[in-house]
mmCIF file with all atom_site columns, C-alpha atoms and ligand atoms in Angstrom:
data_model
loop_
_atom_site.group_PDB
_atom_site.id
_atom_site.type_symbol
_atom_site.label_atom_id
_atom_site.label_alt_id
_atom_site.label_comp_id
_atom_site.label_asym_id
_atom_site.label_entity_id
_atom_site.label_seq_id
_atom_site.pdbx_PDB_ins_code
_atom_site.Cartn_x
_atom_site.Cartn_y
_atom_site.Cartn_z
_atom_site.occupancy
_atom_site.B_iso_or_equiv
_atom_site.pdbx_formal_charge
_atom_site.auth_seq_id
_atom_site.auth_comp_id
_atom_site.auth_asym_id
_atom_site.auth_atom_id
_atom_site.pdbx_PDB_model_num
ATOM   1   C  CA  . UNK A 1 1   ? 2.680   14.819  -0.631  1.00 91.00 ? 17  UNK A CA  1
ATOM   2   C  CA  . UNK A 1 2   ? -0.935  15.746  -1.194  1.00 91.00 ? 18  UNK A CA  1
ATOM   3   C  CA  . UNK A 1 3   ? -3.114  13.483  0.928   1.00 94.00 ? 19  UNK A CA  1
ATOM   4   C  CA  . UNK A 1 4   ? -3.319  10.038  2.481   1.00 96.00 ? 20  UNK A CA  1
ATOM   5   C  CA  . UNK A 1 5   ? -4.279  7.943   -0.515  1.00 96.00 ? 21  UNK A CA  1
ATOM   6   C  CA  . UNK A 1 6   ? -4.901  4.758   1.437   1.00 96.00 ? 22  UNK A CA  1
ATOM   7   C  CA  . UNK A 1 7   ? -4.041  2.730   4.507   1.00 97.00 ? 23  UNK A CA  1
ATOM   8   C  CA  . UNK A 1 8   ? -2.765  -0.778  3.844   1.00 97.00 ? 24  UNK A CA  1
ATOM   9   C  CA  . UNK A 1 9   ? -4.003  -3.416  6.285   1.00 98.00 ? 25  UNK A CA  1
ATOM   10  C  CA  . UNK A 1 10  ? -2.497  -6.910  6.436   1.00 98.00 ? 26  UNK A CA  1
ATOM   11  C  CA  . UNK A 1 11  ? -5.102  -9.654  6.807   1.00 98.00 ? 27  UNK A CA  1
ATOM   12  C  CA  . UNK A 1 12  ? -4.862  -13.418 7.210   1.00 97.00 ? 28  UNK A CA  1
ATOM   13  C  CA  . UNK A 1 13  ? -8.037  -14.305 5.395   1.00 97.00 ? 29  UNK A CA  1
ATOM   14  C  CA  . UNK A 1 14  ? -9.457  -12.024 2.723   1.00 97.00 ? 30  UNK A CA  1
ATOM   15  C  CA  . UNK A 1 15  ? -12.914 -13.539 2.736   1.00 97.00 ? 31  UNK A CA  1
ATOM   16  C  CA  . UNK A 1 16  ? -13.366 -13.058 6.474   1.00 97.00 ? 32  UNK A CA  1
ATOM   17  C  CA  . UNK A 1 17  ? -11.813 -9.591  6.419   1.00 98.00 ? 33  UNK A CA  1
ATOM   18  C  CA  . UNK A 1 18  ? -13.915 -8.497  3.444   1.00 97.00 ? 34  UNK A CA  1
ATOM   19  C  CA  . UNK A 1 19  ? -17.036 -9.288  5.484   1.00 97.00 ? 35  UNK A CA  1
ATOM   20  C  CA  . UNK A 1 20  ? -15.641 -7.455  8.505   1.00 98.00 ? 36  UNK A CA  1
ATOM   21  C  CA  . UNK A 1 21  ? -14.809 -4.315  6.492   1.00 97.00 ? 37  UNK A CA  1
ATOM   22  C  CA  . UNK A 1 22  ? -18.115 -4.342  4.628   1.00 97.00 ? 38  UNK A CA  1
ATOM   23  C  CA  . UNK A 1 23  ? -19.886 -4.373  7.987   1.00 98.00 ? 39  UNK A CA  1
ATOM   24  C  CA  . UNK A 1 24  ? -17.529 -1.785  9.511   1.00 97.00 ? 40  UNK A CA  1
ATOM   25  C  CA  . UNK A 1 25  ? -17.658 0.697   6.627   1.00 97.00 ? 41  UNK A CA  1
ATOM   26  C  CA  . UNK A 1 26  ? -21.249 -0.006  5.624   1.00 97.00 ? 42  UNK A CA  1
ATOM   27  C  CA  . UNK A 1 27  ? -20.411 -0.571  1.969   1.00 96.00 ? 43  UNK A CA  1
ATOM   28  C  CA  . UNK A 1 28  ? -18.946 -3.182  -0.344  1.00 97.00 ? 44  UNK A CA  1
ATOM   29  C  CA  . UNK A 1 29  ? -15.464 -3.138  -1.783  1.00 97.00 ? 45  UNK A CA  1
ATOM   30  C  CA  . UNK A 1 30  ? -15.155 -1.520  -5.220  1.00 95.00 ? 46  UNK A CA  1
ATOM   31  C  CA  . UNK A 1 31  ? -12.153 -3.432  -6.460  1.00 94.00 ? 47  UNK A CA  1
ATOM   32  C  CA  . UNK A 1 32  ? -10.092 -6.600  -5.966  1.00 96.00 ? 48  UNK A CA  1
ATOM   33  C  CA  . UNK A 1 33  ? -6.774  -7.168  -7.597  1.00 94.00 ? 49  UNK A CA  1
ATOM   34  C  CA  . UNK A 1 34  ? -3.965  -9.702  -7.392  1.00 92.00 ? 50  UNK A CA  1
ATOM   35  C  CA  . UNK A 1 35  ? -0.422  -8.288  -7.596  1.00 86.00 ? 51  UNK A CA  1
ATOM   36  C  CA  . UNK A 1 36  ? 1.553   -11.437 -8.275  1.00 84.00 ? 52  UNK A CA  1
ATOM   37  C  CA  . UNK A 1 37  ? 4.956   -9.676  -8.322  1.00 81.00 ? 53  UNK A CA  1
ATOM   38  C  CA  . UNK A 1 38  ? 4.330   -8.631  -4.687  1.00 84.00 ? 54  UNK A CA  1
ATOM   39  C  CA  . UNK A 1 39  ? 2.688   -11.894 -3.635  1.00 92.00 ? 55  UNK A CA  1
ATOM   40  C  CA  . UNK A 1 40  ? -0.500  -10.133 -2.559  1.00 94.00 ? 56  UNK A CA  1
ATOM   41  C  CA  . UNK A 1 41  ? -4.192  -10.187 -3.078  1.00 96.00 ? 57  UNK A CA  1
ATOM   42  C  CA  . UNK A 1 42  ? -5.697  -6.758  -2.568  1.00 95.00 ? 58  UNK A CA  1
ATOM   43  C  CA  . UNK A 1 43  ? -9.189  -5.449  -1.933  1.00 97.00 ? 59  UNK A CA  1
ATOM   44  C  CA  . UNK A 1 44  ? -10.117 -1.753  -1.859  1.00 96.00 ? 60  UNK A CA  1
ATOM   45  C  CA  . UNK A 1 45  ? -12.819 0.182   -0.037  1.00 97.00 ? 61  UNK A CA  1
ATOM   46  C  CA  . UNK A 1 46  ? -13.516 3.896   -0.492  1.00 96.00 ? 62  UNK A CA  1
ATOM   47  C  CA  . UNK A 1 47  ? -13.813 6.049   2.603   1.00 95.00 ? 63  UNK A CA  1
ATOM   48  C  CA  . UNK A 1 48  ? -14.412 9.607   1.473   1.00 93.00 ? 64  UNK A CA  1
ATOM   49  C  CA  . UNK A 1 49  ? -11.296 10.739  -0.389  1.00 90.00 ? 65  UNK A CA  1
ATOM   50  C  CA  . UNK A 1 50  ? -9.163  7.969   1.088   1.00 93.00 ? 66  UNK A CA  1
ATOM   51  C  CA  . UNK A 1 51  ? -9.180  4.220   0.733   1.00 96.00 ? 67  UNK A CA  1
ATOM   52  C  CA  . UNK A 1 52  ? -8.586  1.117   2.757   1.00 97.00 ? 68  UNK A CA  1
ATOM   53  C  CA  . UNK A 1 53  ? -6.468  -1.531  1.053   1.00 97.00 ? 69  UNK A CA  1
ATOM   54  C  CA  . UNK A 1 54  ? -6.695  -5.045  2.490   1.00 98.00 ? 70  UNK A CA  1
ATOM   55  C  CA  . UNK A 1 55  ? -3.631  -7.167  1.784   1.00 97.00 ? 71  UNK A CA  1
ATOM   56  C  CA  . UNK A 1 56  ? -3.560  -10.946 1.904   1.00 98.00 ? 72  UNK A CA  1
ATOM   57  C  CA  . UNK A 1 57  ? -0.465  -13.057 1.163   1.00 97.00 ? 73  UNK A CA  1
ATOM   58  C  CA  . UNK A 1 58  ? -0.664  -15.334 -1.874  1.00 96.00 ? 74  UNK A CA  1
ATOM   59  C  CA  . UNK A 1 59  ? 2.299   -17.449 -0.733  1.00 94.00 ? 75  UNK A CA  1
ATOM   60  C  CA  . UNK A 1 60  ? 4.382   -18.026 2.426   1.00 93.00 ? 76  UNK A CA  1
ATOM   61  C  CA  . UNK A 1 61  ? 7.303   -15.948 1.040   1.00 93.00 ? 77  UNK A CA  1
ATOM   62  C  CA  . UNK A 1 62  ? 5.088   -12.896 0.543   1.00 94.00 ? 78  UNK A CA  1
ATOM   63  C  CA  . UNK A 1 63  ? 6.104   -9.794  2.528   1.00 92.00 ? 79  UNK A CA  1
ATOM   64  C  CA  . UNK A 1 64  ? 2.567   -9.822  3.947   1.00 96.00 ? 80  UNK A CA  1
ATOM   65  C  CA  . UNK A 1 65  ? 2.974   -13.381 5.258   1.00 97.00 ? 81  UNK A CA  1
ATOM   66  C  CA  . UNK A 1 66  ? 6.229   -12.328 6.941   1.00 95.00 ? 82  UNK A CA  1
ATOM   67  C  CA  . UNK A 1 67  ? 4.673   -9.197  8.383   1.00 95.00 ? 83  UNK A CA  1
ATOM   68  C  CA  . UNK A 1 68  ? 1.768   -11.153 9.904   1.00 97.00 ? 84  UNK A CA  1
ATOM   69  C  CA  . UNK A 1 69  ? 4.184   -13.747 11.313  1.00 96.00 ? 85  UNK A CA  1
ATOM   70  C  CA  . UNK A 1 70  ? 6.114   -11.010 13.132  1.00 94.00 ? 86  UNK A CA  1
ATOM   71  C  CA  . UNK A 1 71  ? 3.431   -8.510  14.066  1.00 93.00 ? 87  UNK A CA  1
ATOM   72  C  CA  . UNK A 1 72  ? 0.052   -10.095 13.451  1.00 96.00 ? 88  UNK A CA  1
ATOM   73  C  CA  . UNK A 1 73  ? -2.805  -8.623  11.444  1.00 97.00 ? 89  UNK A CA  1
ATOM   74  C  CA  . UNK A 1 74  ? -3.195  -4.862  11.361  1.00 97.00 ? 90  UNK A CA  1
ATOM   75  C  CA  . UNK A 1 75  ? -1.991  -1.643  9.764   1.00 97.00 ? 91  UNK A CA  1
ATOM   76  C  CA  . UNK A 1 76  ? 0.834   -2.434  7.360   1.00 97.00 ? 92  UNK A CA  1
ATOM   77  C  CA  . UNK A 1 77  ? 1.553   0.851   5.578   1.00 97.00 ? 93  UNK A CA  1
ATOM   78  C  CA  . UNK A 1 78  ? 0.453   4.429   4.968   1.00 97.00 ? 94  UNK A CA  1
ATOM   79  C  CA  . UNK A 1 79  ? 0.261   5.486   1.327   1.00 97.00 ? 95  UNK A CA  1
ATOM   80  C  CA  . UNK A 1 80  ? 0.621   9.129   0.340   1.00 97.00 ? 96  UNK A CA  1
ATOM   81  C  CA  . UNK A 1 81  ? -0.599  10.484  -2.946  1.00 97.00 ? 97  UNK A CA  1
ATOM   82  C  CA  . UNK A 1 82  ? 2.110   12.412  -4.804  1.00 97.00 ? 98  UNK A CA  1
ATOM   83  C  CA  . UNK A 1 83  ? 1.970   14.493  -7.951  1.00 96.00 ? 99  UNK A CA  1
ATOM   84  C  CA  . UNK A 1 84  ? 5.328   13.381  -9.372  1.00 97.00 ? 100 UNK A CA  1
ATOM   85  C  CA  . UNK A 1 85  ? 6.715   10.201  -7.862  1.00 97.00 ? 101 UNK A CA  1
ATOM   86  C  CA  . UNK A 1 86  ? 10.140  10.569  -9.550  1.00 97.00 ? 102 UNK A CA  1
ATOM   87  C  CA  . UNK A 1 87  ? 10.635  14.032  -8.029  1.00 97.00 ? 103 UNK A CA  1
ATOM   88  C  CA  . UNK A 1 88  ? 9.371   12.864  -4.648  1.00 97.00 ? 104 UNK A CA  1
ATOM   89  C  CA  . UNK A 1 89  ? 11.827  9.919   -4.571  1.00 97.00 ? 105 UNK A CA  1
ATOM   90  C  CA  . UNK A 1 90  ? 14.699  12.298  -5.334  1.00 97.00 ? 106 UNK A CA  1
ATOM   91  C  CA  . UNK A 1 91  ? 13.520  14.776  -2.726  1.00 97.00 ? 107 UNK A CA  1
ATOM   92  C  CA  . UNK A 1 92  ? 13.285  12.093  -0.033  1.00 97.00 ? 108 UNK A CA  1
ATOM   93  C  CA  . UNK A 1 93  ? 16.661  10.554  -0.903  1.00 97.00 ? 109 UNK A CA  1
ATOM   94  C  CA  . UNK A 1 94  ? 18.269  14.004  -0.745  1.00 97.00 ? 110 UNK A CA  1
ATOM   95  C  CA  . UNK A 1 95  ? 16.630  14.463  2.662   1.00 97.00 ? 111 UNK A CA  1
ATOM   96  C  CA  . UNK A 1 96  ? 18.293  11.246  3.894   1.00 96.00 ? 112 UNK A CA  1
ATOM   97  C  CA  . UNK A 1 97  ? 15.431  8.767   3.629   1.00 97.00 ? 113 UNK A CA  1
ATOM   98  C  CA  . UNK A 1 98  ? 16.185  5.229   2.534   1.00 97.00 ? 114 UNK A CA  1
ATOM   99  C  CA  . UNK A 1 99  ? 14.045  3.942   -0.325  1.00 97.00 ? 115 UNK A CA  1
ATOM   100 C  CA  . UNK A 1 100 ? 13.157  0.272   -0.793  1.00 95.00 ? 116 UNK A CA  1
ATOM   101 C  CA  . UNK A 1 101 ? 12.406  1.114   -4.431  1.00 93.00 ? 117 UNK A CA  1
ATOM   102 C  CA  . UNK A 1 102 ? 14.718  3.678   -6.009  1.00 94.00 ? 118 UNK A CA  1
ATOM   103 C  CA  . UNK A 1 103 ? 12.505  3.815   -9.057  1.00 95.00 ? 119 UNK A CA  1
ATOM   104 C  CA  . UNK A 1 104 ? 8.740   3.432   -9.172  1.00 96.00 ? 120 UNK A CA  1
ATOM   105 C  CA  . UNK A 1 105 ? 7.028   0.185   -10.056 1.00 92.00 ? 121 UNK A CA  1
ATOM   106 C  CA  . UNK A 1 106 ? 3.515   -0.792  -11.050 1.00 88.00 ? 122 UNK A CA  1
ATOM   107 C  CA  . UNK A 1 107 ? 1.228   -1.309  -8.064  1.00 85.00 ? 123 UNK A CA  1
ATOM   108 C  CA  . UNK A 1 108 ? -2.421  -2.184  -7.584  1.00 83.00 ? 124 UNK A CA  1
ATOM   109 C  CA  . UNK A 1 109 ? -5.250  0.245   -8.397  1.00 83.00 ? 125 UNK A CA  1
ATOM   110 C  CA  . UNK A 1 110 ? -3.566  1.733   -11.481 1.00 87.00 ? 126 UNK A CA  1
ATOM   111 C  CA  . UNK A 1 111 ? -0.730  3.327   -9.518  1.00 91.00 ? 127 UNK A CA  1
ATOM   112 C  CA  . UNK A 1 112 ? 2.988   3.866   -9.768  1.00 95.00 ? 128 UNK A CA  1
ATOM   113 C  CA  . UNK A 1 113 ? 4.381   3.100   -6.335  1.00 94.00 ? 129 UNK A CA  1
ATOM   114 C  CA  . UNK A 1 114 ? 7.580   3.169   -4.302  1.00 96.00 ? 130 UNK A CA  1
ATOM   115 C  CA  . UNK A 1 115 ? 8.153   2.201   -0.672  1.00 95.00 ? 131 UNK A CA  1
ATOM   116 C  CA  . UNK A 1 116 ? 10.417  3.865   1.888   1.00 97.00 ? 132 UNK A CA  1
ATOM   117 C  CA  . UNK A 1 117 ? 12.342  1.728   4.324   1.00 94.00 ? 133 UNK A CA  1
ATOM   118 C  CA  . UNK A 1 118 ? 10.583  1.864   7.725   1.00 93.00 ? 134 UNK A CA  1
ATOM   119 C  CA  . UNK A 1 119 ? 14.003  2.159   9.404   1.00 94.00 ? 135 UNK A CA  1
ATOM   120 C  CA  . UNK A 1 120 ? 14.324  5.653   7.998   1.00 94.00 ? 136 UNK A CA  1
ATOM   121 C  CA  . UNK A 1 121 ? 10.692  6.670   8.520   1.00 94.00 ? 137 UNK A CA  1
ATOM   122 C  CA  . UNK A 1 122 ? 10.178  6.102   12.213  1.00 93.00 ? 138 UNK A CA  1
ATOM   123 C  CA  . UNK A 1 123 ? 9.110   2.468   12.052  1.00 92.00 ? 139 UNK A CA  1
ATOM   124 C  CA  . UNK A 1 124 ? 6.213   3.147   9.682   1.00 94.00 ? 140 UNK A CA  1
ATOM   125 C  CA  . UNK A 1 125 ? 6.247   1.606   6.230   1.00 95.00 ? 141 UNK A CA  1
ATOM   126 C  CA  . UNK A 1 126 ? 5.483   4.457   3.813   1.00 97.00 ? 142 UNK A CA  1
ATOM   127 C  CA  . UNK A 1 127 ? 4.266   4.083   0.245   1.00 97.00 ? 143 UNK A CA  1
ATOM   128 C  CA  . UNK A 1 128 ? 4.326   6.840   -2.336  1.00 97.00 ? 144 UNK A CA  1
ATOM   129 C  CA  . UNK A 1 129 ? 1.750   6.515   -5.067  1.00 96.00 ? 145 UNK A CA  1
ATOM   130 C  CA  . UNK A 1 130 ? 0.942   8.372   -8.198  1.00 97.00 ? 146 UNK A CA  1
ATOM   131 C  CA  . UNK A 1 131 ? -2.010  7.773   -10.465 1.00 93.00 ? 147 UNK A CA  1
ATOM   132 C  CA  . UNK A 1 132 ? -0.905  6.183   -13.750 1.00 89.00 ? 148 UNK A CA  1
ATOM   133 C  CA  . UNK A 1 133 ? -2.276  7.983   -16.783 1.00 78.00 ? 149 UNK A CA  1
HETATM 134 ZN ZN1 . ZN  B 2 .   ? -0.706  0.284   -0.595  1.00 73.08 ? 11  ZN  B ZN1 1
#
């Protein structure tokens, strides 16, 4: 893993949170994107080399809606940038980690992504992401 690519933050209301993060970071978001397959609306802010990804549920069955129900708004996942996501998935599985996605899928922000199960990563939801070329 090369760096923290972004932190994912679950929010109830994107419009309100967009204003909050614009004020907090002192700059506007550079990208918004709906990922219908995941039931999320996303909004990205750059902070140096890393990013903040705001996540809002698009329906009540969305994993984000369920997360907020259980734990409220806040940090949802840590995403690590990897050079080769296929190799990294194999490496982690061999090391005993449980993957939610055994093969990468298309995520927001032009990325291939895969999530680890938080049960095997100390209660923290971990996302691997690799830039799609
Ligand atoms: Zn993410």
